[in-house]
mmCIF file of C-alpha atoms in Angstrom:
data_model
loop_
_atom_site.group_PDB
_atom_site.id
_atom_site.type_symbol
_atom_site.label_atom_id
_atom_site.label_comp_id
_atom_site.label_asym_id
_atom_site.label_seq_id
_atom_site.Cartn_x
_atom_site.Cartn_y
_atom_site.Cartn_z
ATOM 1 C CA LYS A 37 4.724 -8.062 17.767
ATOM 2 C CA ALA A 38 7.566 -7.313 15.447
ATOM 3 C CA GLY A 39 6.525 -5.689 12.179
ATOM 4 C CA VAL A 40 7.152 -6.809 8.627
ATOM 5 C CA THR A 41 10.868 -7.002 7.886
ATOM 6 C CA GLN A 42 12.597 -6.890 4.525
ATOM 7 C CA THR A 43 16.137 -7.568 3.402
ATOM 8 C CA PRO A 44 18.169 -6.059 1.965
ATOM 9 C CA ARG A 45 17.083 -2.479 2.483
ATOM 10 C CA TYR A 46 19.134 -1.122 -0.427
ATOM 11 C CA LEU A 47 20.407 -2.784 -3.562
ATOM 12 C CA ILE A 48 22.244 -1.619 -6.669
ATOM 13 C CA LYS A 49 22.215 -3.888 -9.682
ATOM 14 C CA THR A 50 23.191 -3.679 -13.338
ATOM 15 C CA ARG A 51 20.836 -4.112 -16.287
ATOM 16 C CA GLY A 52 20.445 -7.762 -17.211
ATOM 17 C CA GLN A 53 21.194 -9.079 -13.744
ATOM 18 C CA GLN A 54 18.657 -10.737 -11.478
ATOM 19 C CA VAL A 55 17.748 -9.945 -7.894
ATOM 20 C CA THR A 56 16.030 -11.691 -4.982
ATOM 21 C CA LEU A 57 14.310 -9.758 -2.218
ATOM 22 C CA SER A 58 13.244 -11.283 1.059
ATOM 23 C CA CYS A 59 10.338 -10.598 3.413
ATOM 24 C CA SER A 60 9.332 -11.863 6.835
ATOM 25 C CA PRO A 61 5.684 -11.180 7.707
ATOM 26 C CA ILE A 62 4.233 -10.312 11.082
ATOM 27 C CA SER A 63 4.006 -13.426 13.218
ATOM 28 C CA GLY A 64 0.721 -15.203 12.571
ATOM 29 C CA HIS A 65 0.062 -13.506 9.238
ATOM 30 C CA ARG A 66 -0.262 -16.017 6.421
ATOM 31 C CA SER A 67 -0.898 -13.606 3.562
ATOM 32 C CA VAL A 68 2.092 -11.844 2.042
ATOM 33 C CA SER A 69 1.850 -9.436 -0.857
ATOM 34 C CA TRP A 70 4.362 -7.374 -2.803
ATOM 35 C CA TYR A 71 4.012 -3.870 -4.235
ATOM 36 C CA GLN A 72 6.194 -1.698 -6.418
ATOM 37 C CA GLN A 73 6.343 2.022 -5.636
ATOM 38 C CA THR A 74 7.680 4.526 -8.177
ATOM 39 C CA PRO A 75 7.177 8.295 -8.489
ATOM 40 C CA GLY A 76 5.531 7.860 -11.890
ATOM 41 C CA GLN A 77 3.274 4.838 -11.363
ATOM 42 C CA GLY A 78 2.619 5.104 -7.634
ATOM 43 C CA LEU A 79 1.893 1.970 -5.631
ATOM 44 C CA GLN A 80 1.204 -1.052 -7.806
ATOM 45 C CA PHE A 81 0.299 -4.570 -6.726
ATOM 46 C CA LEU A 82 2.679 -7.303 -7.878
ATOM 47 C CA PHE A 83 1.328 -10.512 -6.326
ATOM 48 C CA GLU A 84 -0.039 -12.094 -3.172
ATOM 49 C CA TYR A 85 0.732 -15.408 -1.549
ATOM 50 C CA PHE A 86 -1.322 -17.289 0.983
ATOM 51 C CA SER A 87 -0.312 -20.668 2.411
ATOM 52 C CA GLU A 88 2.495 -21.000 -0.145
ATOM 53 C CA THR A 89 0.114 -20.457 -3.092
ATOM 54 C CA GLN A 90 -0.085 -17.423 -5.321
ATOM 55 C CA ARG A 91 -3.601 -16.117 -4.799
ATOM 56 C CA ASN A 92 -3.431 -12.937 -6.867
ATOM 57 C CA LYS A 93 -1.240 -11.463 -9.538
ATOM 58 C CA GLY A 94 -0.906 -7.917 -10.833
ATOM 59 C CA ASN A 95 -0.081 -6.719 -14.321
ATOM 60 C CA PHE A 96 3.655 -7.201 -14.354
ATOM 61 C CA PRO A 97 5.756 -9.198 -16.839
ATOM 62 C CA GLY A 98 6.840 -12.737 -16.113
ATOM 63 C CA ARG A 99 10.291 -11.469 -15.118
ATOM 64 C CA PHE A 100 8.710 -10.739 -11.751
ATOM 65 C CA SER A 101 8.078 -13.855 -9.701
ATOM 66 C CA GLY A 102 7.668 -14.800 -6.106
ATOM 67 C CA ARG A 103 7.242 -17.614 -3.692
ATOM 68 C CA GLN A 104 6.226 -18.255 -0.127
ATOM 69 C CA PHE A 105 7.678 -20.756 2.263
ATOM 70 C CA SER A 106 5.939 -22.905 4.855
ATOM 71 C CA ASN A 107 6.877 -20.415 7.604
ATOM 72 C CA SER A 108 5.085 -17.658 5.580
ATOM 73 C CA ARG A 109 8.338 -15.917 4.698
ATOM 74 C CA SER A 110 8.367 -14.775 1.087
ATOM 75 C CA GLU A 111 10.824 -13.922 -1.633
ATOM 76 C CA MET A 112 10.400 -12.083 -4.877
ATOM 77 C CA ASN A 113 12.712 -12.391 -7.833
ATOM 78 C CA VAL A 114 13.233 -10.094 -10.773
ATOM 79 C CA SER A 115 15.201 -11.479 -13.685
ATOM 80 C CA THR A 116 16.842 -9.635 -16.559
ATOM 81 C CA LEU A 117 16.660 -6.289 -14.771
ATOM 82 C CA GLU A 118 15.744 -3.176 -16.726
ATOM 83 C CA LEU A 119 16.351 0.462 -15.818
ATOM 84 C CA GLY A 120 12.598 0.871 -15.296
ATOM 85 C CA ASP A 121 12.663 -1.701 -12.503
ATOM 86 C CA SER A 122 14.302 0.865 -10.235
ATOM 87 C CA ALA A 123 11.783 1.320 -7.453
ATOM 88 C CA LEU A 124 10.918 0.790 -3.821
ATOM 89 C CA TYR A 125 9.643 -2.771 -3.403
ATOM 90 C CA LEU A 126 7.285 -3.100 -0.479
ATOM 91 C CA CYS A 127 6.290 -6.335 1.145
ATOM 92 C CA ALA A 128 3.110 -6.437 3.180
ATOM 93 C CA SER A 129 1.482 -8.985 5.411
ATOM 94 C CA SER A 130 -2.143 -9.107 6.358
ATOM 95 C CA LEU A 131 -4.615 -10.606 8.762
ATOM 96 C CA GLU A 132 -8.378 -10.075 8.602
ATOM 97 C CA GLY A 133 -7.892 -7.798 5.615
ATOM 98 C CA GLN A 134 -5.656 -5.180 7.244
ATOM 99 C CA VAL A 135 -2.470 -4.835 5.217
ATOM 100 C CA HIS A 136 0.732 -3.771 6.985
ATOM 101 C CA PHE A 137 3.814 -2.792 5.046
ATOM 102 C CA GLY A 138 7.471 -3.458 5.611
ATOM 103 C CA PRO A 139 10.139 -0.759 5.240
ATOM 104 C CA GLY A 140 10.814 -1.715 1.631
ATOM 105 C CA THR A 141 13.856 -2.545 -0.451
ATOM 106 C CA ARG A 142 15.158 0.334 -2.558
ATOM 107 C CA LEU A 143 16.389 -1.206 -5.830
ATOM 108 C CA THR A 144 18.477 0.864 -8.192
ATOM 109 C CA VAL A 145 19.259 -0.548 -11.634
ATOM 110 C CA THR A 146 22.168 1.072 -13.482
ATOM 111 C CA GLY B 103 -10.154 -4.282 -12.815
ATOM 112 C CA GLU B 104 -10.507 -1.756 -10.039
ATOM 113 C CA ASN B 105 -9.474 1.858 -10.622
ATOM 114 C CA VAL B 106 -9.075 4.369 -7.784
ATOM 115 C CA GLU B 107 -8.796 8.103 -8.379
ATOM 116 C CA GLN B 108 -7.632 10.447 -5.630
ATOM 117 C CA HIS B 109 -7.931 14.235 -5.340
ATOM 118 C CA PRO B 110 -6.312 16.614 -4.792
ATOM 119 C CA SER B 111 -2.736 15.602 -5.590
ATOM 120 C CA THR B 112 -1.390 18.307 -3.272
ATOM 121 C CA LEU B 113 -3.017 20.067 -0.357
ATOM 122 C CA SER B 114 -1.623 22.915 1.696
ATOM 123 C CA VAL B 115 -3.431 23.859 4.915
ATOM 124 C CA GLN B 116 -2.779 26.133 7.844
ATOM 125 C CA GLU B 117 -2.112 24.452 11.167
ATOM 126 C CA GLY B 118 -5.398 23.968 12.998
ATOM 127 C CA ASP B 119 -7.492 23.881 9.828
ATOM 128 C CA SER B 120 -9.146 20.759 8.408
ATOM 129 C CA ALA B 121 -7.963 18.711 5.434
ATOM 130 C CA VAL B 122 -10.175 16.602 3.193
ATOM 131 C CA ILE B 123 -9.003 14.071 0.617
ATOM 132 C CA LYS B 124 -11.440 12.375 -1.744
ATOM 133 C CA CYS B 125 -11.270 9.091 -3.626
ATOM 134 C CA THR B 126 -13.546 7.405 -6.119
ATOM 135 C CA TYR B 127 -13.487 3.744 -7.080
ATOM 136 C CA SER B 128 -14.881 1.884 -10.066
ATOM 137 C CA ASP B 129 -15.573 -1.684 -8.902
ATOM 138 C CA SER B 130 -18.857 -1.968 -7.036
ATOM 139 C CA ALA B 131 -17.612 -5.268 -5.550
ATOM 140 C CA SER B 132 -14.943 -3.433 -3.514
ATOM 141 C CA ASN B 133 -15.786 -3.650 0.165
ATOM 142 C CA TYR B 134 -12.704 -2.541 2.083
ATOM 143 C CA PHE B 135 -11.167 0.946 1.975
ATOM 144 C CA PRO B 136 -7.976 1.677 3.932
ATOM 145 C CA TRP B 137 -6.012 4.902 4.164
ATOM 146 C CA TYR B 138 -2.240 5.054 4.483
ATOM 147 C CA LYS B 139 0.112 7.808 5.560
ATOM 148 C CA GLN B 140 3.635 7.773 4.180
ATOM 149 C CA GLU B 141 6.249 10.096 5.581
ATOM 150 C CA LEU B 142 9.377 10.816 3.598
ATOM 151 C CA GLY B 143 11.610 7.750 3.434
ATOM 152 C CA LYS B 144 9.258 5.611 5.487
ATOM 153 C CA ARG B 145 6.799 2.806 4.866
ATOM 154 C CA PRO B 146 3.089 3.437 4.212
ATOM 155 C CA GLN B 147 1.352 3.219 7.563
ATOM 156 C CA LEU B 148 -2.278 2.195 7.937
ATOM 157 C CA ILE B 149 -4.082 5.025 9.732
ATOM 158 C CA ILE B 150 -7.747 4.135 9.364
ATOM 159 C CA ASP B 151 -9.945 1.816 7.339
ATOM 160 C CA ILE B 152 -13.624 1.320 6.643
ATOM 161 C CA ARG B 153 -15.669 -1.586 5.421
ATOM 162 C CA SER B 154 -18.626 -1.309 3.096
ATOM 163 C CA ASN B 155 -21.217 -2.033 5.769
ATOM 164 C CA VAL B 156 -20.280 1.178 7.597
ATOM 165 C CA GLY B 157 -20.858 4.751 6.451
ATOM 166 C CA GLU B 158 -18.441 6.561 8.722
ATOM 167 C CA LYS B 159 -15.604 5.784 11.100
ATOM 168 C CA LYS B 160 -13.709 8.084 13.403
ATOM 169 C CA ASP B 161 -10.432 7.810 15.295
ATOM 170 C CA GLN B 162 -9.485 10.928 17.251
ATOM 171 C CA ARG B 163 -8.699 13.648 14.676
ATOM 172 C CA ILE B 164 -9.214 11.496 11.602
ATOM 173 C CA ALA B 165 -12.428 10.213 10.083
ATOM 174 C CA VAL B 166 -13.394 8.395 6.942
ATOM 175 C CA THR B 167 -16.769 8.474 5.188
ATOM 176 C CA LEU B 168 -18.015 6.089 2.540
ATOM 177 C CA ASN B 169 -20.772 6.566 -0.023
ATOM 178 C CA LYS B 170 -21.304 3.189 -1.684
ATOM 179 C CA THR B 171 -23.959 4.459 -4.062
ATOM 180 C CA ALA B 172 -21.677 7.139 -5.476
ATOM 181 C CA LYS B 173 -18.597 4.926 -5.071
ATOM 182 C CA HIS B 174 -16.538 7.467 -3.242
ATOM 183 C CA PHE B 175 -14.885 7.759 0.138
ATOM 184 C CA SER B 176 -13.110 10.574 1.908
ATOM 185 C CA LEU B 177 -10.517 11.165 4.618
ATOM 186 C CA HIS B 178 -11.044 14.065 6.995
ATOM 187 C CA ILE B 179 -8.289 15.352 9.261
ATOM 188 C CA THR B 180 -9.349 17.966 11.798
ATOM 189 C CA GLU B 181 -7.146 20.363 13.797
ATOM 190 C CA THR B 182 -4.176 19.615 11.556
ATOM 191 C CA GLN B 183 -0.696 19.650 13.065
ATOM 192 C CA PRO B 184 2.735 19.894 11.381
ATOM 193 C CA GLU B 185 3.273 16.174 11.988
ATOM 194 C CA ASP B 186 0.290 15.471 9.725
ATOM 195 C CA SER B 187 2.460 16.563 6.781
ATOM 196 C CA ALA B 188 2.949 13.470 4.616
ATOM 197 C CA VAL B 189 1.646 11.720 1.517
ATOM 198 C CA TYR B 190 -1.714 10.054 2.037
ATOM 199 C CA PHE B 191 -2.941 7.150 -0.071
ATOM 200 C CA CYS B 192 -6.418 5.734 -0.348
ATOM 201 C CA ALA B 193 -6.964 2.170 -1.512
ATOM 202 C CA ALA B 194 -9.744 -0.269 -2.280
ATOM 203 C CA SER B 195 -10.037 -4.031 -2.286
ATOM 204 C CA ASN B 196 -12.527 -6.824 -2.420
ATOM 205 C CA HIS B 197 -11.830 -8.719 0.793
ATOM 206 C CA PRO B 198 -12.153 -11.486 1.785
ATOM 207 C CA LYS B 199 -13.506 -12.715 -1.519
ATOM 208 C CA ALA B 200 -11.463 -14.352 -4.264
ATOM 209 C CA ALA B 201 -9.484 -11.157 -4.745
ATOM 210 C CA GLY B 202 -7.717 -11.783 -1.450
ATOM 211 C CA ASN B 203 -5.668 -8.879 -0.187
ATOM 212 C CA LYS B 204 -5.013 -7.074 -3.430
ATOM 213 C CA LEU B 205 -5.117 -3.338 -2.787
ATOM 214 C CA THR B 206 -5.607 -0.861 -5.624
ATOM 215 C CA PHE B 207 -4.184 2.509 -4.633
ATOM 216 C CA GLY B 208 -5.045 6.051 -5.543
ATOM 217 C CA GLY B 209 -2.275 8.310 -6.797
ATOM 218 C CA GLY B 210 -1.618 9.920 -3.417
ATOM 219 C CA THR B 211 -2.113 13.370 -1.887
ATOM 220 C CA ARG B 212 0.832 15.364 -0.603
ATOM 221 C CA VAL B 213 -0.375 17.266 2.464
ATOM 222 C CA LEU B 214 1.619 20.180 3.819
ATOM 223 C CA VAL B 215 0.575 21.701 7.134
ATOM 224 C CA LYS B 216 2.003 25.180 7.525
ATOM 225 C CA PRO B 217 2.688 26.319 11.097
#
């Protein structure tokens, strides 16, 4: 089976702009979650979607949002970008509890 | 919420020696404990996991042990090879309860295997 895919892989944005990241889960996986990875804070959970419903949310401001479509594909959006949002954003899909990560989107905010 | 602490933050071992990484968790409801290996510039890759009804699990050179009473779990890598050099993350979650698939990660251990 193909793994989790994410687009784009790299992104450079300016403070104040917004960004949308996309994720396609492993075929058959209905749970999609998003994580932020930074050198300072490590791997932090953003949110999880299951059957188009947000099932879990981490401790991030409301500028971070997401959604899931009927085909399980997911998008996350960050509005009013700040310099501190520069990070690797990892999408993951899971089945029976095992969580598998995509390659990530490297977001740089200047 | 759950808090996972991981030690050591860096570990240097000679090729062929064993490496041990330890994690402690705070939420007694956590019941699933995966380990991930992340090589430079790559995605975290699931290498082994253990559920709370099992005390130990082994897969070739890697093994994980879980002590539910003490709320800690460990990763053991035997006969280390240079390709084992990477950052290793432990994580904990309460699956498949209401918490869904939310993983709380430890801070990571950078392992360097010297040839």
